[in-house]
Amino acid sequence: MPLTPKEMIRLLLQNGFVYVKSNNGSHQKYFNFSNLLQRALINELGFNAR
């Protein structure tokens, strides 16, 4: 059974995604800031993923 939009939004929020306001259209945008934080910490500590 597929997820409803309300269930999908709840899952996104539980997994660290944050709602980002947009000025165009009715689509909702969610962004995962934890990935950016992890990358910043790795770079600051001097580890390279490449």
mmCIF file of N, CA, C and O in Angstrom:
data_model
loop_
_atom_site.group_PDB
_atom_site.id
_atom_site.type_symbol
_atom_site.label_atom_id
_atom_site.label_comp_id
_atom_site.label_asym_id
_atom_site.label_seq_id
_atom_site.Cartn_x
_atom_site.Cartn_y
_atom_site.Cartn_z
ATOM 1 N N MET A 1 0.839 -1.176 0.000
ATOM 2 C CA MET A 1 0.000 0.000 0.000
ATOM 3 C C MET A 1 0.889 1.246 0.000
ATOM 4 O O MET A 1 1.763 1.386 0.856
ATOM 5 N N PRO A 2 0.702 2.156 -0.921
ATOM 6 C CA PRO A 2 1.544 3.357 -0.970
ATOM 7 C C PRO A 2 1.278 4.309 0.201
ATOM 8 O O PRO A 2 0.207 4.285 0.803
ATOM 9 N N LEU A 3 2.284 5.130 0.482
ATOM 10 C CA LEU A 3 2.158 6.120 1.556
ATOM 11 C C LEU A 3 1.298 7.286 1.101
ATOM 12 O O LEU A 3 1.348 7.694 -0.060
ATOM 13 N N THR A 4 0.577 7.854 2.042
ATOM 14 C CA THR A 4 -0.153 9.073 1.748
ATOM 15 C C THR A 4 0.824 10.239 1.892
ATOM 16 O O THR A 4 1.882 10.097 2.531
ATOM 17 N N PRO A 5 0.528 11.393 1.318
ATOM 18 C CA PRO A 5 1.425 12.545 1.465
ATOM 19 C C PRO A 5 1.684 12.909 2.927
ATOM 20 O O PRO A 5 2.804 13.250 3.303
ATOM 21 N N LYS A 6 0.665 12.801 3.766
ATOM 22 C CA LYS A 6 0.823 13.130 5.182
ATOM 23 C C LYS A 6 1.812 12.182 5.859
ATOM 24 O O LYS A 6 2.648 12.593 6.663
ATOM 25 N N GLU A 7 1.751 10.898 5.519
ATOM 26 C CA GLU A 7 2.673 9.913 6.080
ATOM 27 C C GLU A 7 4.106 10.160 5.600
ATOM 28 O O GLU A 7 5.058 10.036 6.364
ATOM 29 N N MET A 8 4.246 10.522 4.327
ATOM 30 C CA MET A 8 5.568 10.785 3.771
ATOM 31 C C MET A 8 6.209 11.996 4.444
ATOM 32 O O MET A 8 7.387 11.970 4.793
ATOM 33 N N ILE A 9 5.436 13.046 4.669
ATOM 34 C CA ILE A 9 5.947 14.243 5.345
ATOM 35 C C ILE A 9 6.379 13.903 6.761
ATOM 36 O O ILE A 9 7.434 14.331 7.231
ATOM 37 N N ARG A 10 5.595 13.093 7.464
ATOM 38 C CA ARG A 10 5.936 12.689 8.824
ATOM 39 C C ARG A 10 7.258 11.911 8.843
ATOM 40 O O ARG A 10 8.122 12.151 9.686
ATOM 41 N N LEU A 11 7.448 11.012 7.882
ATOM 42 C CA LEU A 11 8.696 10.252 7.795
ATOM 43 C C LEU A 11 9.889 11.158 7.502
ATOM 44 O O LEU A 11 10.966 10.993 8.073
ATOM 45 N N LEU A 12 9.701 12.118 6.606
ATOM 46 C CA LEU A 12 10.788 13.049 6.291
ATOM 47 C C LEU A 12 11.198 13.843 7.527
ATOM 48 O O LEU A 12 12.389 13.982 7.821
ATOM 49 N N LEU A 13 10.232 14.358 8.259
ATOM 50 C CA LEU A 13 10.523 15.152 9.451
ATOM 51 C C LEU A 13 11.204 14.315 10.530
ATOM 52 O O LEU A 13 12.105 14.791 11.218
ATOM 53 N N GLN A 14 10.803 13.061 10.669
ATOM 54 C CA GLN A 14 11.409 12.179 11.664
ATOM 55 C C GLN A 14 12.860 11.852 11.317
ATOM 56 O O GLN A 14 13.650 11.546 12.199
ATOM 57 N N ASN A 15 13.203 11.909 10.032
ATOM 58 C CA ASN A 15 14.542 11.534 9.587
ATOM 59 C C ASN A 15 15.452 12.729 9.335
ATOM 60 O O ASN A 15 16.430 12.632 8.593
ATOM 61 N N GLY A 16 15.132 13.868 9.934
ATOM 62 C CA GLY A 16 16.037 15.004 9.909
ATOM 63 C C GLY A 16 15.839 15.989 8.785
ATOM 64 O O GLY A 16 16.643 16.903 8.624
ATOM 65 N N PHE A 17 14.788 15.843 8.006
ATOM 66 C CA PHE A 17 14.532 16.804 6.947
ATOM 67 C C PHE A 17 13.791 18.002 7.515
ATOM 68 O O PHE A 17 13.018 17.878 8.456
ATOM 69 N N VAL A 18 14.042 19.175 6.926
ATOM 70 C CA VAL A 18 13.433 20.413 7.389
ATOM 71 C C VAL A 18 12.682 21.038 6.223
ATOM 72 O O VAL A 18 13.171 21.059 5.093
ATOM 73 N N TYR A 19 11.496 21.550 6.488
ATOM 74 C CA TYR A 19 10.697 22.208 5.465
ATOM 75 C C TYR A 19 11.348 23.527 5.075
ATOM 76 O O TYR A 19 11.728 24.326 5.928
ATOM 77 N N VAL A 20 11.500 23.749 3.776
ATOM 78 C CA VAL A 20 12.087 24.982 3.255
ATOM 79 C C VAL A 20 11.002 25.704 2.471
ATOM 80 O O VAL A 20 10.436 25.147 1.529
ATOM 81 N N LYS A 21 10.707 26.941 2.873
ATOM 82 C CA LYS A 21 9.681 27.715 2.181
ATOM 83 C C LYS A 21 10.122 28.046 0.766
ATOM 84 O O LYS A 21 11.277 28.367 0.520
ATOM 85 N N SER A 22 9.189 27.977 -0.164
ATOM 86 C CA SER A 22 9.472 28.422 -1.524
ATOM 87 C C SER A 22 8.355 29.357 -1.974
ATOM 88 O O SER A 22 7.228 29.265 -1.496
ATOM 89 N N ASN A 23 8.678 30.223 -2.882
ATOM 90 C CA ASN A 23 7.716 31.226 -3.313
ATOM 91 C C ASN A 23 6.927 30.822 -4.548
ATOM 92 O O ASN A 23 6.014 31.519 -4.941
ATOM 93 N N ASN A 24 7.299 29.707 -5.150
ATOM 94 C CA ASN A 24 6.642 29.371 -6.409
ATOM 95 C C ASN A 24 5.962 28.008 -6.322
ATOM 96 O O ASN A 24 6.567 27.014 -5.987
ATOM 97 N N GLY A 25 4.691 28.005 -6.624
ATOM 98 C CA GLY A 25 3.961 26.761 -6.740
ATOM 99 C C GLY A 25 3.493 26.167 -5.428
ATOM 100 O O GLY A 25 3.719 26.699 -4.344
ATOM 101 N N SER A 26 2.855 25.031 -5.570
ATOM 102 C CA SER A 26 2.287 24.374 -4.398
ATOM 103 C C SER A 26 3.168 23.231 -3.907
ATOM 104 O O SER A 26 2.809 22.563 -2.957
ATOM 105 N N HIS A 27 4.282 22.978 -4.567
ATOM 106 C CA HIS A 27 5.162 21.900 -4.143
ATOM 107 C C HIS A 27 5.896 22.287 -2.862
ATOM 108 O O HIS A 27 6.265 23.438 -2.675
ATOM 109 N N GLN A 28 6.096 21.303 -1.996
ATOM 110 C CA GLN A 28 6.811 21.535 -0.744
ATOM 111 C C GLN A 28 8.240 21.038 -0.894
ATOM 112 O O GLN A 28 8.470 19.999 -1.507
ATOM 113 N N LYS A 29 9.187 21.774 -0.341
ATOM 114 C CA LYS A 29 10.589 21.391 -0.417
ATOM 115 C C LYS A 29 11.098 21.044 0.977
ATOM 116 O O LYS A 29 10.840 21.757 1.937
ATOM 117 N N TYR A 30 11.824 19.941 1.060
ATOM 118 C CA TYR A 30 12.424 19.499 2.314
ATOM 119 C C TYR A 30 13.908 19.298 2.073
ATOM 120 O O TYR A 30 14.315 18.802 1.032
ATOM 121 N N PHE A 31 14.726 19.698 3.029
ATOM 122 C CA PHE A 31 16.165 19.627 2.890
ATOM 123 C C PHE A 31 16.751 18.945 4.112
ATOM 124 O O PHE A 31 16.331 19.194 5.232
ATOM 125 N N ASN A 32 17.742 18.091 3.890
ATOM 126 C CA ASN A 32 18.377 17.361 4.984
ATOM 127 C C ASN A 32 19.669 18.070 5.358
ATOM 128 O O ASN A 32 20.684 17.928 4.699
ATOM 129 N N PHE A 33 19.638 18.848 6.436
ATOM 130 C CA PHE A 33 20.793 19.616 6.873
ATOM 131 C C PHE A 33 21.835 18.752 7.559
ATOM 132 O O PHE A 33 22.980 19.148 7.683
ATOM 133 N N SER A 34 21.459 17.565 8.019
ATOM 134 C CA SER A 34 22.422 16.720 8.723
ATOM 135 C C SER A 34 23.548 16.275 7.790
ATOM 136 O O SER A 34 24.680 16.117 8.227
ATOM 137 N N ASN A 35 23.262 16.080 6.497
ATOM 138 C CA ASN A 35 24.314 15.721 5.553
ATOM 139 C C ASN A 35 25.331 16.848 5.417
ATOM 140 O O ASN A 35 26.538 16.598 5.355
ATOM 141 N N LEU A 36 24.872 18.077 5.372
ATOM 142 C CA LEU A 36 25.784 19.221 5.289
ATOM 143 C C LEU A 36 26.622 19.335 6.546
ATOM 144 O O LEU A 36 27.818 19.629 6.484
ATOM 145 N N LEU A 37 26.021 19.097 7.684
ATOM 146 C CA LEU A 37 26.732 19.165 8.951
ATOM 147 C C LEU A 37 27.815 18.090 9.019
ATOM 148 O O LEU A 37 28.940 18.357 9.434
ATOM 149 N N GLN A 38 27.486 16.881 8.585
ATOM 150 C CA GLN A 38 28.473 15.801 8.580
ATOM 151 C C GLN A 38 29.647 16.144 7.673
ATOM 152 O O GLN A 38 30.803 15.951 8.047
ATOM 153 N N ARG A 39 29.359 16.653 6.478
ATOM 154 C CA ARG A 39 30.434 17.015 5.544
ATOM 155 C C ARG A 39 31.310 18.122 6.105
ATOM 156 O O ARG A 39 32.532 18.099 5.980
ATOM 157 N N ALA A 40 30.690 19.112 6.753
ATOM 158 C CA ALA A 40 31.452 20.214 7.328
ATOM 159 C C ALA A 40 32.370 19.719 8.442
ATOM 160 O O ALA A 40 33.524 20.135 8.539
ATOM 161 N N LEU A 41 31.864 18.821 9.281
ATOM 162 C CA LEU A 41 32.686 18.278 10.360
ATOM 163 C C LEU A 41 33.845 17.446 9.814
ATOM 164 O O LEU A 41 34.970 17.537 10.305
ATOM 165 N N ILE A 42 33.583 16.651 8.801
ATOM 166 C CA ILE A 42 34.641 15.829 8.192
ATOM 167 C C ILE A 42 35.723 16.721 7.603
ATOM 168 O O ILE A 42 36.919 16.480 7.789
ATOM 169 N N ASN A 43 35.322 17.773 6.910
ATOM 170 C CA ASN A 43 36.300 18.693 6.322
ATOM 171 C C ASN A 43 37.078 19.438 7.399
ATOM 172 O O ASN A 43 38.278 19.650 7.275
ATOM 173 N N GLU A 44 36.395 19.826 8.471
ATOM 174 C CA GLU A 44 37.056 20.569 9.537
ATOM 175 C C GLU A 44 38.082 19.706 10.263
ATOM 176 O O GLU A 44 39.134 20.175 10.673
ATOM 177 N N LEU A 45 37.785 18.425 10.391
ATOM 178 C CA LEU A 45 38.705 17.508 11.059
ATOM 179 C C LEU A 45 39.853 17.069 10.156
ATOM 180 O O LEU A 45 40.794 16.440 10.629
ATOM 181 N N GLY A 46 39.765 17.402 8.890
ATOM 182 C CA GLY A 46 40.853 17.096 7.975
ATOM 183 C C GLY A 46 40.726 15.768 7.264
ATOM 184 O O GLY A 46 41.673 15.325 6.600
ATOM 185 N N PHE A 47 39.608 15.110 7.383
ATOM 186 C CA PHE A 47 39.384 13.869 6.666
ATOM 187 C C PHE A 47 38.819 14.179 5.287
ATOM 188 O O PHE A 47 37.948 15.035 5.152
ATOM 189 N N ASN A 48 39.284 13.474 4.292
ATOM 190 C CA ASN A 48 38.751 13.656 2.946
ATOM 191 C C ASN A 48 38.050 12.378 2.520
ATOM 192 O O ASN A 48 38.593 11.296 2.656
ATOM 193 N N ALA A 49 36.832 12.524 1.996
ATOM 194 C CA ALA A 49 36.065 11.363 1.547
ATOM 195 C C ALA A 49 36.543 10.899 0.181
ATOM 196 O O ALA A 49 36.207 9.827 -0.251
ATOM 197 N N ARG A 50 37.326 11.714 -0.493
ATOM 198 C CA ARG A 50 37.769 11.349 -1.842
ATOM 199 C C ARG A 50 39.075 10.625 -1.827
ATOM 200 O O ARG A 50 39.928 10.702 -1.107
#
